[in-house]
Short mmCIF file of C-alpha atoms in Angstrom, two decimals:
data_model
loop_
_atom_site.label_atom_id
_atom_site.label_comp_id
_atom_site.label_asym_id
_atom_site.label_seq_id
_atom_site.Cartn_x
_atom_site.Cartn_y
_atom_site.Cartn_z
CA MET W 1 0.00 0.00 0.00
CA ASN W 2 1.54 3.34 -1.08
CA GLN W 3 1.47 6.55 0.99
CA ARG W 4 -1.60 7.92 -0.81
CA GLN W 5 -3.53 4.70 -0.17
CA LYS W 6 -2.51 4.71 3.50
CA ILE W 7 -3.72 8.28 3.95
CA GLN W 8 -6.90 7.52 2.05
CA ALA W 9 -7.65 4.41 4.11
CA TYR W 10 -6.80 6.10 7.42
CA CYS W 11 -8.80 9.24 6.71
CA LYS W 12 -11.75 7.34 5.29
CA ILE W 13 -12.02 5.24 8.46
CA LYS W 14 -11.78 8.38 10.59
CA TRP W 15 -14.38 10.12 8.42
CA LEU W 16 -16.83 7.20 8.45
CA LEU W 17 -16.58 7.04 12.24
CA GLY W 18 -17.35 10.75 12.52
CA GLY W 19 -13.76 11.67 13.34
CA LYS W 20 -11.47 14.32 11.95
CA CYS W 21 -8.38 13.94 9.82
CA PRO W 22 -5.51 15.41 11.83
CA ILE W 23 -3.36 17.24 9.32
CA LEU W 24 -5.72 20.20 8.72
CA ASN W 25 -6.88 20.38 12.33
CA ASP W 26 -3.24 20.77 13.36
CA VAL W 27 -2.88 23.67 10.92
CA LYS W 28 -6.08 25.23 12.25
CA ALA W 29 -5.01 24.84 15.90
CA SER W 30 -1.63 26.46 15.28
CA TYR W 31 -3.31 29.34 13.42
CA LEU W 32 -5.78 29.99 16.27
CA THR W 33 -2.94 30.03 18.78
CA SER W 34 -0.66 32.22 16.70
CA TYR W 35 -3.35 34.81 15.90
CA GLN W 36 -5.02 34.60 19.35
CA ILE W 37 -8.53 34.13 17.94
CA GLN W 38 -11.26 34.45 20.59
CA PRO W 39 -12.73 30.96 21.22
CA VAL W 40 -16.41 30.25 20.50
CA ASP W 41 -18.21 28.18 23.13
CA ALA W 42 -21.14 27.20 20.88
CA LEU W 43 -21.31 23.78 19.25
CA TYR W 44 -23.01 22.75 16.01
CA GLN W 45 -25.16 19.93 17.35
CA THR W 46 -28.27 19.54 15.18
CA PRO W 47 -28.36 19.26 11.37
CA MET W 48 -29.64 22.02 9.13
CA ASN W 49 -33.43 21.93 8.79
CA PRO W 50 -36.03 23.80 6.70
CA ALA W 51 -37.14 26.13 9.52
CA ARG W 52 -33.58 27.32 10.07
CA GLY W 53 -32.72 27.44 6.38
CA MET W 54 -35.83 29.38 5.35
CA PHE W 55 -35.36 31.93 8.14
CA ILE W 56 -31.76 32.59 7.04
CA ALA W 57 -32.74 32.65 3.34
CA ASP W 58 -35.49 35.20 3.99
CA ALA W 59 -33.10 37.31 6.06
CA TYR W 60 -30.64 37.21 3.15
CA ASP W 61 -33.39 38.55 0.88
CA THR W 62 -33.61 41.67 3.07
CA VAL W 63 -29.90 42.53 2.76
CA PRO W 64 -29.19 45.26 0.15
CA GLU W 65 -27.00 44.12 -2.73
CA TYR W 66 -24.31 46.73 -2.13
CA THR W 67 -25.03 48.50 1.12
CA GLN W 68 -23.31 51.71 2.12
CA SER W 69 -23.13 50.42 5.69
CA GLU W 70 -19.74 51.17 7.24
CA VAL W 71 -20.03 48.01 9.32
CA ALA W 72 -20.45 45.86 6.21
CA LYS W 73 -17.48 47.54 4.53
CA CYS W 74 -15.29 47.12 7.60
CA ALA W 75 -16.43 43.51 8.14
CA TYR W 76 -15.54 42.54 4.57
CA ALA W 77 -12.20 44.36 4.75
CA GLN W 78 -11.40 42.50 7.98
CA MET W 79 -12.46 39.17 6.50
CA ASN W 80 -10.24 39.74 3.46
CA GLU W 81 -7.29 40.55 5.70
CA GLU W 82 -7.81 37.37 7.70
CA LEU W 83 -8.38 35.24 4.59
CA LEU W 84 -4.97 36.31 3.30
CA ALA W 85 -3.43 35.46 6.68
CA GLN W 86 -5.09 32.02 6.61
CA PHE W 87 -3.96 31.43 3.03
CA GLU W 88 -0.36 32.31 3.88
CA TRP W 89 -0.44 30.19 7.05
CA MET W 90 -1.91 27.25 5.15
CA GLN W 91 0.79 27.48 2.49
CA LYS W 92 3.51 27.79 5.11
CA GLN W 93 2.31 24.59 6.78
CA LEU W 94 1.18 22.53 3.77
CA SER W 95 3.00 23.91 0.69
CA LEU W 96 0.06 23.09 -1.58
CA THR W 97 0.36 23.26 -5.35
CA ILE W 98 -2.80 25.23 -6.20
CA GLU W 99 -4.14 25.21 -9.75
CA PRO W 100 -7.26 26.64 -11.45
CA TRP W 101 -9.64 23.91 -12.59
CA PRO W 102 -9.61 23.95 -16.43
CA TYR W 103 -13.04 22.37 -17.00
CA GLU W 104 -16.67 23.48 -16.65
CA SER W 105 -17.50 20.83 -14.07
CA GLU W 106 -16.77 20.97 -10.33
CA PRO W 107 -13.18 19.99 -9.40
CA TYR W 108 -14.19 17.35 -6.83
CA LYS W 109 -17.06 14.91 -6.48
CA ASN W 110 -17.09 15.42 -2.71
CA SER W 111 -15.08 16.85 0.16
CA PHE W 112 -13.34 13.52 0.78
CA ASP W 113 -11.78 13.58 -2.69
CA MET W 114 -10.61 17.10 -1.94
CA LEU W 115 -9.08 15.95 1.34
CA ILE W 116 -7.12 13.20 -0.42
CA ASP W 117 -5.82 15.72 -2.96
CA ILE W 118 -4.73 18.04 -0.13
CA HIS W 119 -2.82 15.18 1.48
CA ASP W 120 -1.00 14.91 -1.84
CA HIS W 121 -0.16 18.62 -1.37
CA HIS W 122 -2.32 19.68 -4.29
CA LEU W 123 -5.62 21.58 -4.66
CA TRP W 124 -7.81 22.49 -7.61
CA TYR W 125 -9.99 25.58 -7.33
CA LEU W 126 -12.80 26.95 -9.48
CA LYS W 127 -12.05 30.48 -10.69
CA THR W 128 -14.54 33.18 -9.73
CA ALA W 129 -15.62 33.95 -13.30
CA ASP W 130 -16.11 30.23 -14.05
CA ALA W 131 -18.18 29.71 -10.92
CA PHE W 132 -20.45 32.75 -11.09
CA GLY W 133 -20.10 34.12 -14.63
CA HIS W 134 -18.59 37.41 -15.76
CA ASP W 135 -21.78 39.36 -14.94
CA CYS W 136 -21.06 38.96 -11.21
CA PHE W 137 -18.38 41.65 -11.33
CA HIS W 138 -19.19 44.94 -9.63
CA ASP W 139 -16.88 47.78 -8.60
CA ALA W 140 -18.41 47.91 -5.11
CA ASN W 141 -17.72 44.23 -4.39
CA PRO W 142 -14.71 43.81 -2.05
CA MET W 143 -14.52 40.12 -2.98
CA LEU W 144 -13.51 41.04 -6.53
CA ILE W 145 -10.41 43.07 -5.77
CA ASP W 146 -6.96 41.75 -6.66
CA SER W 147 -5.50 39.79 -3.75
CA GLY W 148 -1.92 40.51 -4.78
CA ILE W 149 -1.27 36.76 -5.18
CA ARG W 150 -0.57 35.17 -8.54
CA ILE W 151 -0.70 31.58 -9.73
CA GLY W 152 1.12 31.44 -13.02
CA GLU W 153 -0.30 34.25 -15.14
CA TYR W 154 -3.56 34.43 -13.20
CA HIS W 155 -4.10 37.15 -10.60
CA LEU W 156 -6.18 35.70 -7.79
CA LEU W 157 -9.16 37.78 -6.71
CA MET W 158 -10.11 37.87 -3.05
CA ASN W 159 -13.03 35.61 -3.93
CA ASP W 160 -10.55 33.06 -5.30
CA ILE W 161 -8.60 33.22 -2.03
CA PHE W 162 -11.86 32.82 -0.13
CA ARG W 163 -12.91 29.75 -2.12
CA ILE W 164 -9.50 28.09 -1.67
CA VAL W 165 -9.30 28.75 2.07
CA HIS W 166 -12.96 27.89 2.72
CA ASP W 167 -12.68 24.64 0.77
CA VAL W 168 -9.74 23.64 2.97
CA PHE W 169 -10.85 24.78 6.43
CA GLY W 170 -14.62 24.67 5.89
CA HIS W 171 -15.10 21.52 3.83
CA ALA W 172 -12.01 19.31 3.61
CA MET W 173 -10.90 19.65 7.25
CA ASN W 174 -13.94 17.81 8.65
CA CYS W 175 -15.23 16.28 5.40
CA ASN W 176 -18.27 18.56 5.26
CA ASN W 177 -20.06 17.85 2.00
CA PHE W 178 -21.59 20.35 -0.43
CA ALA W 179 -25.24 19.64 0.43
CA ALA W 180 -27.26 22.03 2.61
CA ASN W 181 -26.19 20.56 5.94
CA GLY W 182 -22.54 20.23 4.93
CA GLU W 183 -22.45 23.83 3.71
CA ASP W 184 -23.84 25.15 6.99
CA GLN W 185 -21.49 22.99 9.04
CA ALA W 186 -18.61 24.25 6.87
CA TRP W 187 -19.63 27.84 7.66
CA PHE W 188 -19.55 27.11 11.38
CA ASP W 189 -16.28 25.15 11.36
CA HIS W 190 -14.54 27.90 9.40
CA SER W 191 -16.18 30.80 11.29
CA VAL W 192 -14.39 29.95 14.53
CA MET W 193 -11.11 30.84 12.81
CA PHE W 194 -12.17 34.48 12.40
CA SER W 195 -12.42 37.52 14.63
CA PRO W 196 -16.02 38.54 15.46
CA LEU W 197 -16.04 41.42 12.94
CA ALA W 198 -14.79 39.21 10.10
CA ARG W 199 -17.29 36.50 11.11
CA ILE W 200 -20.12 38.90 10.24
CA ALA W 201 -18.96 39.04 6.61
CA LEU W 202 -18.23 35.31 6.44
CA THR W 203 -21.78 34.59 7.59
CA THR W 204 -23.31 36.66 4.79
CA GLU W 205 -20.91 35.20 2.23
CA THR W 206 -21.46 31.55 3.18
CA ARG W 207 -24.37 30.84 5.50
CA GLY W 208 -26.60 33.47 3.92
CA GLN W 209 -25.88 32.58 0.31
CA ASN W 210 -26.05 28.81 0.80
CA SER W 211 -29.31 29.01 2.74
CA TRP W 212 -30.82 31.07 -0.07
CA VAL W 213 -29.66 28.51 -2.65
CA ASN W 214 -31.16 25.57 -0.73
CA PHE W 215 -34.16 27.11 1.07
CA GLY W 216 -35.05 30.32 -0.81
CA ARG W 217 -38.54 31.27 -1.94
CA HIS W 218 -37.82 30.01 -5.47
CA LEU W 219 -37.86 26.47 -3.99
CA ARG W 220 -41.13 26.73 -2.06
CA ASN W 221 -44.74 25.94 -2.75
CA GLY W 222 -45.79 28.37 0.00
CA PRO W 223 -44.19 30.70 2.54
CA ASN W 224 -43.11 27.86 4.84
CA SER W 225 -43.10 24.73 2.70
CA LEU W 226 -40.46 23.42 0.28
CA TYR W 227 -41.17 21.46 -2.87
CA ARG W 228 -40.39 17.80 -2.34
CA LYS W 229 -38.31 15.61 -4.61
CA GLY W 230 -40.62 14.15 -7.24
CA GLU W 231 -42.97 17.13 -7.29
CA GLU W 232 -43.29 19.02 -10.56
CA ASN W 233 -41.48 22.21 -9.47
CA TRP W 234 -38.74 20.57 -7.40
CA THR W 235 -35.27 21.73 -8.51
CA PRO W 236 -32.29 19.35 -8.22
CA PRO W 237 -29.39 20.83 -6.22
CA ASN W 238 -27.06 20.99 -9.23
CA GLN W 239 -29.61 23.11 -11.15
CA ARG W 240 -30.34 25.67 -8.45
CA PRO W 241 -29.31 29.27 -9.18
CA PHE W 242 -26.57 31.00 -7.22
CA ALA W 243 -27.62 33.67 -4.77
CA LYS W 244 -27.05 37.29 -5.72
CA GLN W 245 -23.78 38.60 -4.35
CA LYS W 246 -24.59 40.93 -1.44
CA ILE W 247 -22.33 43.01 0.74
CA GLY W 248 -24.35 43.42 3.91
CA VAL W 249 -25.02 42.23 7.43
CA LEU W 250 -27.38 39.43 8.49
CA PRO W 251 -29.20 39.53 11.84
CA ASP W 252 -26.88 38.86 14.77
CA ILE W 253 -28.79 35.75 15.83
CA ILE W 254 -27.58 34.18 12.56
CA SER W 255 -23.89 35.06 12.96
CA GLY W 256 -23.69 35.03 16.77
CA VAL W 257 -22.01 38.45 16.69
CA ARG W 258 -23.58 41.68 17.93
CA CYS W 259 -22.13 44.84 16.43
CA THR W 260 -22.67 48.45 17.51
CA ILE W 261 -21.38 51.84 16.36
CA GLU W 262 -20.83 54.70 18.78
CA ASN W 263 -18.96 57.88 17.88
CA GLU W 264 -17.92 56.18 14.62
CA VAL W 265 -16.23 53.38 16.57
CA ILE W 266 -17.33 49.82 15.71
CA SER W 267 -17.59 47.39 18.62
CA THR W 268 -18.36 43.67 18.44
CA SER W 269 -19.25 41.06 21.01
CA LEU W 270 -20.30 37.41 20.91
CA LEU W 271 -23.94 36.88 21.84
CA PRO W 272 -24.18 35.19 25.25
CA ASP W 273 -25.58 31.64 25.22
CA TRP W 274 -25.80 31.78 21.42
CA THR W 275 -26.12 28.65 19.32
CA PRO W 276 -25.97 28.34 15.52
CA HIS W 277 -29.42 26.74 15.64
CA THR W 278 -31.44 29.89 14.92
CA GLU W 279 -34.75 28.06 15.30
CA SER W 280 -34.29 28.48 19.06
CA TYR W 281 -35.04 32.17 18.46
CA LEU W 282 -38.08 31.43 16.31
CA MET W 283 -41.56 30.28 17.10
CA LYS W 284 -42.06 26.69 18.21
CA ASN W 285 -44.65 26.20 15.49
CA THR W 286 -44.46 27.52 11.95
CA PRO W 287 -47.04 30.29 11.54
CA PRO W 288 -49.66 30.34 8.83
CA CYS W 289 -48.81 32.66 5.97
CA GLY W 290 -50.09 36.22 5.69
CA ALA W 291 -52.73 35.17 3.17
CA SER W 292 -54.21 32.79 5.74
CA ALA W 293 -54.21 35.55 8.34
CA MET W 294 -56.05 37.82 5.92
CA LYS W 295 -58.92 35.30 5.87
CA ASN W 296 -59.13 35.42 9.66
CA ASN W 297 -61.69 38.18 10.21
CA ALA W 298 -60.93 38.59 13.92
CA LEU W 299 -57.20 38.89 13.27
CA HIS W 300 -57.75 41.31 10.40
CA GLN W 301 -59.97 43.47 12.59
CA ALA W 302 -57.37 43.47 15.36
CA TYR W 303 -54.70 44.69 12.92
CA THR W 304 -57.04 47.36 11.55
CA ASP W 305 -58.00 48.62 15.02
CA THR W 306 -54.39 48.91 16.23
CA LEU W 307 -53.02 52.41 16.81
CA PHE W 308 -49.47 52.88 15.56
CA ARG W 309 -47.58 55.52 17.53
CA VAL W 310 -44.41 56.80 15.83
CA SER W 311 -41.96 58.89 17.82
CA PHE W 312 -39.43 61.20 16.19
CA SER W 313 -36.98 63.42 18.08
CA GLN W 314 -39.45 66.28 18.58
CA GLN W 315 -42.79 64.96 17.37
CA THR W 316 -45.06 61.98 17.88
CA PHE W 317 -47.79 60.86 15.49
CA ASP W 318 -50.66 58.42 15.98
CA LEU W 319 -51.52 56.55 12.79
CA LYS W 320 -54.45 54.28 11.96
CA ILE W 321 -54.94 51.93 9.04
CA ASP W 322 -56.53 53.62 5.99
CA GLN W 323 -56.95 56.91 7.86
CA PRO W 324 -55.14 59.96 6.43
CA ASN W 325 -53.07 62.17 8.72
CA HIS W 326 -52.36 65.53 7.06
CA GLU W 327 -49.90 66.68 9.73
CA PHE W 328 -47.89 63.47 9.34
CA ASP W 329 -47.91 63.83 5.54
CA GLN W 330 -46.47 67.33 5.87
CA PHE W 331 -43.79 66.01 8.21
CA CYS W 332 -42.80 63.35 5.66
CA LEU W 333 -42.69 65.93 2.87
CA ALA W 334 -40.50 68.27 4.94
CA ASN W 335 -38.10 65.44 5.84
CA THR W 336 -37.89 63.83 2.37
CA ILE W 337 -39.62 60.63 3.47
CA LYS W 338 -41.05 59.30 0.21
CA SER W 339 -42.10 55.91 1.53
CA TRP W 340 -42.05 54.18 4.89
CA ALA W 341 -43.02 51.07 6.79
CA ILE W 342 -43.79 50.10 10.37
CA ILE W 343 -42.56 46.59 11.18
CA THR W 344 -42.11 44.64 14.39
CA ALA W 345 -40.17 41.51 15.25
CA TRP W 346 -42.45 40.78 18.22
CA ASN W 347 -44.86 37.85 18.43
CA PRO W 348 -44.16 36.26 15.01
CA GLY W 349 -47.23 34.85 13.33
CA SER W 350 -49.38 36.67 15.93
CA GLN W 351 -48.41 34.04 18.50
CA LYS W 352 -47.31 35.40 21.86
CA LEU W 353 -43.71 34.90 22.92
CA ALA W 354 -42.13 35.66 26.27
CA ASP W 355 -41.11 39.30 26.73
CA THR W 356 -37.44 38.34 27.04
CA ILE W 357 -37.51 36.61 23.64
CA ASN W 358 -39.48 39.47 22.07
CA HIS W 359 -37.00 42.04 23.36
CA GLU W 360 -34.06 39.99 22.04
CA ARG W 361 -35.72 39.65 18.63
CA SER W 362 -36.50 43.38 18.57
CA LEU W 363 -32.92 44.31 19.42
CA SER W 364 -31.61 41.96 16.75
CA PHE W 365 -34.06 43.46 14.22
CA LEU W 366 -33.00 47.03 15.01
CA ASN W 367 -29.35 46.04 14.78
CA HIS W 368 -30.01 44.42 11.39
CA LEU W 369 -31.74 47.56 10.10
CA SER W 370 -29.09 49.99 11.26
CA LEU W 371 -26.13 47.90 10.08
CA ASN W 372 -27.65 47.69 6.59
CA GLY W 373 -28.08 51.44 6.26
CA TYR W 374 -31.77 51.89 7.11
CA ASP W 375 -32.79 55.01 9.05
CA THR W 376 -35.39 54.27 11.72
CA ALA W 377 -37.55 55.81 14.40
CA THR W 378 -39.22 54.02 17.30
CA ALA W 379 -42.84 52.97 16.97
CA LEU W 380 -45.38 51.15 19.08
CA GLY W 381 -48.32 49.02 17.98
CA ILE W 382 -51.01 49.66 20.59
CA PRO W 383 -53.98 47.24 20.53
CA THR W 384 -57.50 48.23 21.49
CA THR W 385 -58.03 45.17 23.70
CA ASN W 386 -56.45 44.30 27.04
CA ASP W 387 -55.50 40.73 26.09
CA TRP W 388 -52.54 41.86 23.95
CA ASP W 389 -49.58 44.00 25.00
CA PRO W 390 -48.20 46.91 22.93
CA GLU W 391 -45.51 45.71 20.51
CA GLU W 392 -42.14 47.42 20.04
CA SER W 393 -41.89 48.32 16.36
CA TYR W 394 -39.74 50.40 14.04
CA PHE W 395 -40.61 53.09 11.53
CA ILE W 396 -38.30 52.56 8.54
CA TYR W 397 -37.53 55.53 6.29
CA ASN W 398 -37.67 55.29 2.49
CA ILE W 399 -38.03 51.53 2.20
CA SER W 400 -39.72 50.22 -0.94
CA ARG W 401 -43.01 48.35 -0.84
CA ASP W 402 -41.42 45.06 -1.95
CA SER W 403 -38.50 45.40 0.47
CA ALA W 404 -40.90 46.12 3.32
CA ILE W 405 -42.88 42.96 2.57
CA GLU W 406 -39.66 40.92 2.38
CA MET W 407 -38.59 42.37 5.72
CA GLY W 408 -41.91 41.40 7.29
CA GLN W 409 -41.63 37.90 5.86
CA ALA W 410 -38.08 37.52 7.13
CA TRP W 411 -39.16 38.39 10.66
CA GLU W 412 -42.21 36.07 10.43
CA GLN W 413 -44.92 38.71 10.52
CA HIS W 414 -48.40 38.21 9.09
CA ALA W 415 -48.71 41.86 8.17
CA ILE W 416 -46.90 45.20 8.15
CA VAL W 417 -47.90 48.85 7.72
CA PHE W 418 -46.75 50.75 4.63
CA GLY W 419 -47.16 54.27 3.34
CA ASP W 420 -46.14 56.49 0.44
CA LYS W 421 -47.61 59.38 -1.57
CA ARG W 422 -50.44 57.20 -2.85
CA HIS W 423 -51.20 55.22 0.30
CA ALA W 424 -51.93 56.97 3.58
CA CYS W 425 -51.41 54.05 5.96
CA GLU W 426 -51.88 50.68 4.31
CA LEU W 427 -52.04 47.24 5.89
CA LEU W 428 -49.99 44.81 3.78
CA TYR W 429 -50.11 41.07 4.30
CA CYS W 430 -46.85 39.20 3.99
#
């Protein structure tokens, strides 16, 4: 048995028994020690599931394609810096011969084949243009800048560096496959090698995109139900479209990192008691869709009767569904507010959650809005009955109708409030 066969047999046994092949874990461990990366206490314990995947996919839909958020820009810049450090460390330890894959197919059938190739000190990678097409290029995309590293005559983009490093430390290291669960596990395994700020960008780039590919609305026969294999509109994994490239920030309950800006200084912290299983932050039962809620006369009446109190720095307005408010319209005109929405993260699907969970969801929602460049004011949904508490909400400036509906869907709301020049205060079902 030659050396390759020995490595293959040894690693295959380890892999089949749920173990880890040591060579890459040794490289990872030495990198974490050398760069003093803050340890993450969370463990990835339960496989990816539709509830988790659809929540992340819908959140990805709400991220602007190329946000002007300073946090997003800084997070991607930090991730790129750390990707280069990981690439250089990997090469120092492994001395891989890295080559662009010359064919249209994928370089490897699975992550195990990649691992064997790495043990032979070789790695194929799929060039950015070959993977996503030439129309993916955009001047505002920090993943498409020159990395300063060349392989032969080819100048590697930062996205090429990312794909190489993520294939090694995300997929090959623990034999995470390229299916939905393997992709999410690869995100988690690789994320612990990054600083909290860089982890924000990595989460958008991997967890967000892969969840959209495998659980997005293009794969569903309803808001909360995926097409099954064998059904007419089911799409095989190898035929699913790539997600749009987005430079933004997903909700902190998805990344596990809370980020704040004060006096132009960005601060990050790991969420206490966080787990990568975002369904723990969601409802226990999947809510009916907005269309179902619209058919519920009592629920519709409750939404219509609610008073929405919006508080700006010096003025407060009380708004009601389908009731004009001339003073508020003048305020919007004076402050260049062309469209707006009132959205809450409380009580998803109109099912009551504990106040502690509602407050955590609301804080995460506000953080998500501000880090993606949305201007907001505080709002309160005040019911007319005593059996329902007022709900913390946010007034979002200049958000489009479609984006507002997507935002409501992402945060599991039956309905939102929207307004523009043509609509005084409209109830929209999600």
